[in-house]
Tab-separated table of C-alpha atoms and ligand atoms in Angstrom:
chain	number	residue	atom	x	y	z
A	1	UNK	CA	158.265	166.169	42.013
A	2	UNK	CA	155.565	163.897	40.718
A	3	UNK	CA	152.762	164.894	38.199
A	4	UNK	CA	149.445	163.050	38.865
A	5	UNK	CA	146.176	163.213	36.937
A	6	UNK	CA	144.131	160.268	38.376
A	7	UNK	CA	142.257	161.112	41.667
A	8	UNK	CA	142.583	157.820	42.928
A	9	UNK	CA	146.580	157.671	42.746
A	10	UNK	CA	146.825	161.081	44.526
A	11	UNK	CA	144.502	159.808	47.301
A	12	UNK	CA	146.472	156.521	47.562
A	13	UNK	CA	149.917	158.484	48.029
A	14	UNK	CA	148.379	160.889	50.265
A	15	UNK	CA	147.051	158.499	52.458
A	16	UNK	CA	150.404	156.530	52.556
A	17	UNK	CA	152.209	159.479	53.682
A	18	UNK	CA	149.773	160.160	56.573
A	19	UNK	CA	150.336	156.591	57.548
A	20	UNK	CA	153.609	157.154	57.996
A	21	UNK	CA	152.823	160.245	60.142
A	22	UNK	CA	154.169	162.939	57.552
A	23	UNK	CA	152.106	166.369	57.367
A	24	UNK	CA	150.894	167.367	54.090
A	25	UNK	CA	150.161	170.988	52.822
A	26	UNK	CA	147.926	171.704	49.911
A	27	UNK	CA	147.931	174.510	47.649
A	28	UNK	CA	144.772	174.698	45.468
A	29	UNK	CA	145.260	176.820	42.411
A	30	UNK	CA	143.962	177.191	38.646
A	31	UNK	CA	147.684	177.649	37.050
A	32	UNK	CA	149.242	180.431	35.057
A	33	UNK	CA	151.556	180.934	38.001
A	34	UNK	CA	152.858	184.421	39.294
A	35	UNK	CA	154.635	185.546	42.382
A	36	UNK	CA	151.237	185.244	44.500
A	37	UNK	CA	150.962	181.588	43.849
A	38	UNK	CA	154.944	181.241	44.445
A	39	UNK	CA	154.188	182.630	47.887
A	40	UNK	CA	151.663	180.037	48.824
A	41	UNK	CA	153.729	177.279	47.500
A	42	UNK	CA	156.999	178.628	49.390
A	43	UNK	CA	154.724	179.087	52.679
A	44	UNK	CA	153.570	175.361	52.157
A	45	UNK	CA	157.012	174.143	51.610
A	46	UNK	CA	158.107	175.760	54.862
A	47	UNK	CA	155.549	174.117	57.173
A	48	UNK	CA	154.624	170.679	55.861
A	49	UNK	CA	156.793	167.489	55.031
A	50	UNK	CA	154.817	166.970	51.717
A	51	UNK	CA	153.522	169.785	49.665
A	52	UNK	CA	150.766	169.148	46.969
A	53	UNK	CA	150.018	171.699	44.538
A	54	UNK	CA	146.796	171.281	42.265
A	55	UNK	CA	146.237	172.866	39.257
A	56	UNK	CA	142.777	172.873	37.812
A	57	UNK	CA	140.479	175.237	36.173
A	58	UNK	CA	137.488	174.016	37.571
A	59	UNK	CA	134.815	174.478	35.398
A	60	UNK	CA	132.022	174.369	38.150
A	61	UNK	CA	133.174	177.649	39.233
A	62	UNK	CA	132.502	179.542	36.008
A	63	UNK	CA	129.251	180.806	35.104
A	64	UNK	CA	128.122	180.392	31.656
A	65	UNK	CA	129.248	183.911	30.204
A	66	UNK	CA	132.369	183.704	31.699
A	67	UNK	CA	136.145	183.285	30.745
A	68	UNK	CA	136.299	179.291	31.308
A	69	UNK	CA	137.831	178.580	27.908
A	70	UNK	CA	139.719	181.881	27.586
A	71	UNK	CA	141.480	181.560	31.316
A	72	UNK	CA	145.408	181.519	30.524
A	73	UNK	CA	147.225	178.296	30.579
A	74	UNK	CA	150.958	177.385	30.664
A	75	UNK	CA	151.491	173.678	32.065
A	76	UNK	CA	155.061	173.430	31.281
A	77	UNK	CA	156.028	176.771	33.055
A	78	UNK	CA	153.745	175.932	35.832
A	79	UNK	CA	155.156	172.558	36.526
A	80	UNK	CA	158.605	173.945	36.190
A	81	UNK	CA	158.210	176.350	38.683
A	82	UNK	CA	156.630	173.833	41.304
A	83	UNK	CA	159.518	171.891	40.862
A	84	UNK	CA	161.798	174.521	41.612
A	85	UNK	CA	160.010	175.735	44.528
A	86	UNK	CA	160.105	172.217	46.054
A	87	UNK	CA	156.545	170.645	45.461
A	88	UNK	CA	156.341	167.057	45.857
A	89	UNK	CA	153.333	166.595	43.792
A	90	UNK	CA	151.413	168.709	40.768
A	91	UNK	CA	148.006	167.308	40.688
A	92	UNK	CA	146.271	168.206	37.160
A	93	UNK	CA	143.265	166.474	36.930
A	94	UNK	CA	141.097	166.514	33.324
A	95	UNK	CA	137.444	167.861	34.125
A	96	UNK	CA	136.167	164.251	33.542
A	97	UNK	CA	138.231	162.748	36.330
A	98	UNK	CA	137.290	165.328	39.108
A	99	UNK	CA	133.572	165.044	38.131
A	100	UNK	CA	131.774	161.894	36.958
A	101	UNK	CA	128.960	162.865	34.383
A	102	UNK	CA	126.432	162.311	36.834
A	103	UNK	CA	128.138	164.295	39.615
A	104	UNK	CA	125.362	165.693	41.697
A	105	UNK	CA	126.658	166.570	45.361
A	106	UNK	CA	127.396	170.353	45.972
A	107	UNK	CA	128.686	172.157	49.026
A	108	UNK	CA	127.021	175.665	49.532
A	109	UNK	CA	127.480	178.487	52.104
A	110	UNK	CA	124.762	180.454	50.839
A	111	UNK	CA	124.960	183.270	53.523
A	112	UNK	CA	128.235	184.186	52.790
A	113	UNK	CA	128.090	183.750	49.235
A	114	UNK	CA	125.270	185.612	48.159
A	115	UNK	CA	127.415	189.160	48.854
A	116	UNK	CA	130.344	190.815	47.101
A	117	UNK	CA	131.646	188.399	43.887
A	118	UNK	CA	128.667	186.157	44.734
A	119	UNK	CA	126.004	188.925	43.433
A	120	UNK	CA	127.355	188.650	39.928
A	121	UNK	CA	128.626	185.367	40.218
A	122	UNK	CA	125.927	183.419	41.750
A	123	UNK	CA	127.344	179.884	41.254
A	124	UNK	CA	130.798	180.803	41.848
A	125	UNK	CA	131.402	179.855	45.556
A	126	UNK	CA	129.439	176.506	45.178
A	127	UNK	CA	131.979	175.503	42.396
A	128	UNK	CA	134.818	176.653	44.812
A	129	UNK	CA	133.488	174.933	48.008
A	130	UNK	CA	132.893	171.648	46.222
A	131	UNK	CA	136.110	171.306	44.498
A	132	UNK	CA	138.056	172.229	47.494
A	133	UNK	CA	136.404	170.056	49.661
A	134	UNK	CA	137.273	167.306	47.173
A	135	UNK	CA	140.864	168.133	47.090
A	136	UNK	CA	140.921	168.072	50.949
A	137	UNK	CA	139.379	164.567	50.593
A	138	UNK	CA	141.757	163.587	48.245
A	139	UNK	CA	144.978	164.875	49.858
A	140	UNK	CA	144.136	164.442	53.508
A	141	UNK	CA	146.038	167.668	53.903
A	142	UNK	CA	146.200	168.733	57.474
A	143	UNK	CA	147.034	172.369	55.904
A	144	UNK	CA	145.691	174.202	53.082
A	145	UNK	CA	146.899	177.790	51.897
A	146	UNK	CA	145.003	180.460	50.158
A	147	UNK	CA	145.668	184.095	49.203
A	148	UNK	CA	143.931	186.806	50.906
A	149	UNK	CA	143.591	188.367	47.426
A	150	UNK	CA	140.209	186.082	47.108
A	151	UNK	CA	139.118	187.103	50.703
A	152	UNK	CA	135.674	186.004	50.267
A	153	UNK	CA	136.734	182.735	49.103
A	154	UNK	CA	138.804	182.405	52.113
A	155	UNK	CA	136.177	183.323	54.241
A	156	UNK	CA	133.803	181.087	52.946
A	157	UNK	CA	135.847	178.066	53.044
A	158	UNK	CA	136.783	178.627	56.671
A	159	UNK	CA	133.364	178.530	57.286
A	160	UNK	CA	132.700	175.160	55.592
A	161	UNK	CA	135.504	173.725	57.200
A	162	UNK	CA	134.354	174.989	60.792
A	163	UNK	CA	130.632	173.975	59.732
A	164	UNK	CA	131.648	170.368	58.376
A	165	UNK	CA	134.254	169.751	61.166
A	166	UNK	CA	136.782	169.090	58.211
A	167	UNK	CA	140.175	168.345	60.001
A	168	UNK	CA	142.165	171.245	58.152
A	169	UNK	CA	143.745	174.318	59.198
A	170	UNK	CA	143.470	177.059	56.311
A	171	UNK	CA	146.301	179.604	56.085
A	172	UNK	CA	145.754	182.890	54.285
A	173	UNK	CA	148.882	184.644	53.201
A	174	UNK	CA	149.268	188.232	52.019
A	175	UNK	CA	148.308	189.799	48.682
A	176	UNK	CA	151.386	189.836	46.417
A	177	UNK	CA	151.301	193.153	44.261
A	178	UNK	CA	153.338	194.431	41.138
A	179	UNK	CA	155.949	197.469	42.150
A	180	UNK	CA	153.137	199.689	41.160
A	181	UNK	CA	150.581	198.229	43.639
A	182	UNK	CA	148.664	196.127	41.206
A	183	UNK	CA	147.468	192.763	42.800
A	184	UNK	CA	149.260	189.924	40.822
A	185	UNK	CA	146.277	188.148	39.120
A	186	UNK	CA	146.484	185.549	36.206
A	187	UNK	CA	143.647	187.332	34.604
A	188	UNK	CA	145.984	190.595	34.443
A	189	UNK	CA	147.185	189.357	31.003
A	190	UNK	CA	143.706	190.468	29.700
A	191	UNK	CA	144.665	194.160	30.316
A	192	UNK	CA	145.877	196.524	27.431
A	193	UNK	CA	148.978	198.562	27.989
A	194	UNK	CA	146.608	201.540	28.848
A	195	UNK	CA	144.224	199.572	30.984
A	196	UNK	CA	147.359	198.062	32.537
A	197	UNK	CA	148.580	201.573	33.346
A	198	UNK	CA	145.796	202.633	35.136
A	199	UNK	CA	144.976	199.322	36.937
A	200	UNK	CA	147.221	200.022	39.945
A	201	UNK	CA	144.791	202.930	40.948
A	202	UNK	CA	142.863	200.382	42.126
A	203	UNK	CA	145.002	199.773	44.946
A	204	UNK	CA	145.814	203.347	45.292
A	205	UNK	CA	142.071	204.011	46.114
A	206	UNK	CA	142.013	201.484	48.758
A	207	UNK	CA	145.197	202.772	50.481
A	208	UNK	CA	143.771	206.359	50.520
A	209	UNK	CA	140.461	204.819	51.957
A	210	UNK	CA	142.597	203.153	54.700
A	211	UNK	CA	144.326	206.329	55.593
A	212	UNK	CA	141.180	208.287	55.811
A	213	UNK	CA	139.956	205.411	58.099
A	214	UNK	CA	143.177	206.125	60.380
A	215	UNK	CA	142.609	209.823	60.169
A	216	UNK	CA	139.278	209.474	61.829
A	217	UNK	CA	136.646	208.895	58.946
A	218	UNK	CA	134.444	205.975	60.278
A	219	UNK	CA	131.274	206.334	58.001
A	220	UNK	CA	131.525	203.579	55.571
A	221	UNK	CA	129.120	205.298	52.994
A	222	UNK	CA	131.598	208.406	52.955
A	223	UNK	CA	134.541	206.083	52.523
A	224	UNK	CA	132.853	204.308	49.666
A	225	UNK	CA	132.044	207.552	47.946
A	226	UNK	CA	135.514	208.357	48.402
A	227	UNK	CA	136.884	205.520	46.311
A	228	UNK	CA	134.237	205.915	44.065
A	229	UNK	CA	135.120	209.393	43.302
A	230	UNK	CA	138.989	208.477	43.267
A	231	UNK	CA	138.445	205.691	40.485
A	232	UNK	CA	136.382	207.868	38.433
A	233	UNK	CA	138.820	210.466	38.379
A	234	UNK	CA	141.976	208.014	37.868
A	235	UNK	CA	140.553	204.909	36.654
A	236	UNK	CA	138.131	206.181	33.990
A	237	UNK	CA	138.121	202.975	31.846
A	238	UNK	CA	137.013	201.132	34.894
A	239	UNK	CA	133.391	200.349	35.732
A	240	UNK	CA	132.474	199.268	39.107
A	241	UNK	CA	131.066	195.996	39.850
A	242	UNK	CA	131.118	196.770	43.779
A	243	UNK	CA	132.926	198.630	46.194
A	244	UNK	CA	131.854	197.188	49.787
A	245	UNK	CA	132.964	197.667	53.547
A	246	UNK	CA	131.867	194.518	55.574
A	247	UNK	CA	132.881	192.483	58.568
A	248	UNK	CA	136.030	190.561	57.698
A	249	UNK	CA	134.628	187.204	58.594
A	250	UNK	CA	130.934	187.429	58.513
A	251	UNK	CA	130.864	189.544	55.343
A	252	UNK	CA	127.981	191.307	56.450
A	253	UNK	CA	127.815	195.273	55.729
A	254	UNK	CA	129.557	197.776	58.263
A	255	UNK	CA	127.932	201.022	58.506
A	256	UNK	CA	130.089	202.575	60.948
A	257	UNK	CA	133.791	201.380	61.826
A	258	UNK	CA	134.327	200.741	65.013
A	259	UNK	CA	137.179	197.947	64.743
A	260	UNK	CA	138.313	196.203	61.867
A	261	UNK	CA	136.339	196.282	58.386
A	262	UNK	CA	137.363	194.754	55.223
A	263	UNK	CA	136.996	196.861	52.194
A	264	UNK	CA	136.663	194.629	49.092
A	265	UNK	CA	136.179	195.775	45.513
A	266	UNK	CA	135.627	194.555	42.200
A	267	UNK	CA	136.283	196.637	38.974
A	268	UNK	CA	135.749	195.729	35.340
A	269	UNK	CA	138.733	197.002	33.395
A	270	UNK	CA	138.145	195.957	29.701
A	271	UNK	CA	138.072	192.283	29.521
A	272	UNK	CA	139.376	191.706	33.113
A	273	UNK	CA	137.172	191.831	36.265
A	274	UNK	CA	139.905	192.741	38.961
A	275	UNK	CA	139.152	192.092	42.679
A	276	UNK	CA	141.245	193.963	45.427
A	277	UNK	CA	140.760	194.410	49.399
A	278	UNK	CA	142.286	196.178	52.052
A	279	UNK	CA	141.385	196.011	56.194
A	280	UNK	CA	140.285	199.223	57.399
A	281	UNK	CA	141.423	199.830	61.087
A	282	UNK	CA	139.659	202.341	63.028
B	1	AMP	P1	143.896	181.138	41.432
B	1	AMP	O1	145.224	180.222	40.455
B	1	AMP	O2	144.032	182.765	40.856
B	1	AMP	O3	142.629	180.316	41.770
B	1	AMP	O4	144.658	181.373	42.778
B	1	AMP	C1	144.928	180.393	43.776
B	1	AMP	C2	145.436	181.151	44.906
B	1	AMP	O5	146.505	181.793	44.608
B	1	AMP	C3	143.852	181.324	45.667
B	1	AMP	O6	144.013	181.063	47.027
B	1	AMP	C4	144.563	182.827	45.240
B	1	AMP	O7	144.068	183.446	46.626
B	1	AMP	C5	146.087	182.964	45.378
B	1	AMP	N1	146.441	184.176	45.012
B	1	AMP	C6	145.977	184.695	43.703
B	1	AMP	N2	146.661	185.914	43.442
B	1	AMP	C7	147.331	186.196	44.662
B	1	AMP	C8	148.230	187.433	44.895
B	1	AMP	N3	148.308	188.165	44.498
B	1	AMP	N4	148.611	187.268	46.436
B	1	AMP	C9	148.295	186.284	47.057
B	1	AMP	N5	148.006	185.078	46.563
B	1	AMP	C10	147.179	185.190	45.515
């Protein structure tokens, strides 16, 4: 496994692979790996000749009062894991290598980025789209792998790829959870033991919602009220950012569930803002 910091070195290497007819899969990450990241890297390894994992805590997707500085980092452990999983390249640029001082070009999908997480994180998805498109251009990857935990991110990136005719296939992988149901996240380290003990209730509330839909409840407002009441009782230290039921691709609100809908939530628990989601099937 090679560690590369310089964008031009990554691009030269990957263009060489493409000229040889090899397939390249990209796994974009911000590091501090857990089994969720590992599942994406394993999938990439199983479908492509060459696997590039990027590790970059992208400053442009953090708002001014967010956790850019505090975001957990452990390069030694992360690089050992990528090596162990058979990654060919770990691309770990410094911010100044990814962004020129006068960087001025942004990619936005405002219709999908102004809802759900975009309400409290207005510049987040602009930063995500821009850095991910840059990674696509640097790697010339034919496949990129993302987690369904960040469902909105994947929906936005799919729209970006479609609208801009980017020659790449995006693949979503299922959410990896702790044994008690909490979705794995690098940010779970922010939780105190008491908060950590309550945090799985987020997933439990979503499972209960999905069960109620399967049993015939199709009214989104009542389902959201049910989740809110469940969390009030079982996760008293949590503070709702949003609980929404939306179309899985368009991310527009759904009032009556007739087919498949996405239920997505963001709940603040202490210093962490936890997101999770589940598909509701009528
Ligand atoms: P991050 O390093 O948190 O930016 O995440 C990098 C990639 O890993 C994104 O595509 C995430 O959706 C994915 N990911 C993060 N947590 C999980 C999880 N628990 N299960 C599956 N994928 C995940």
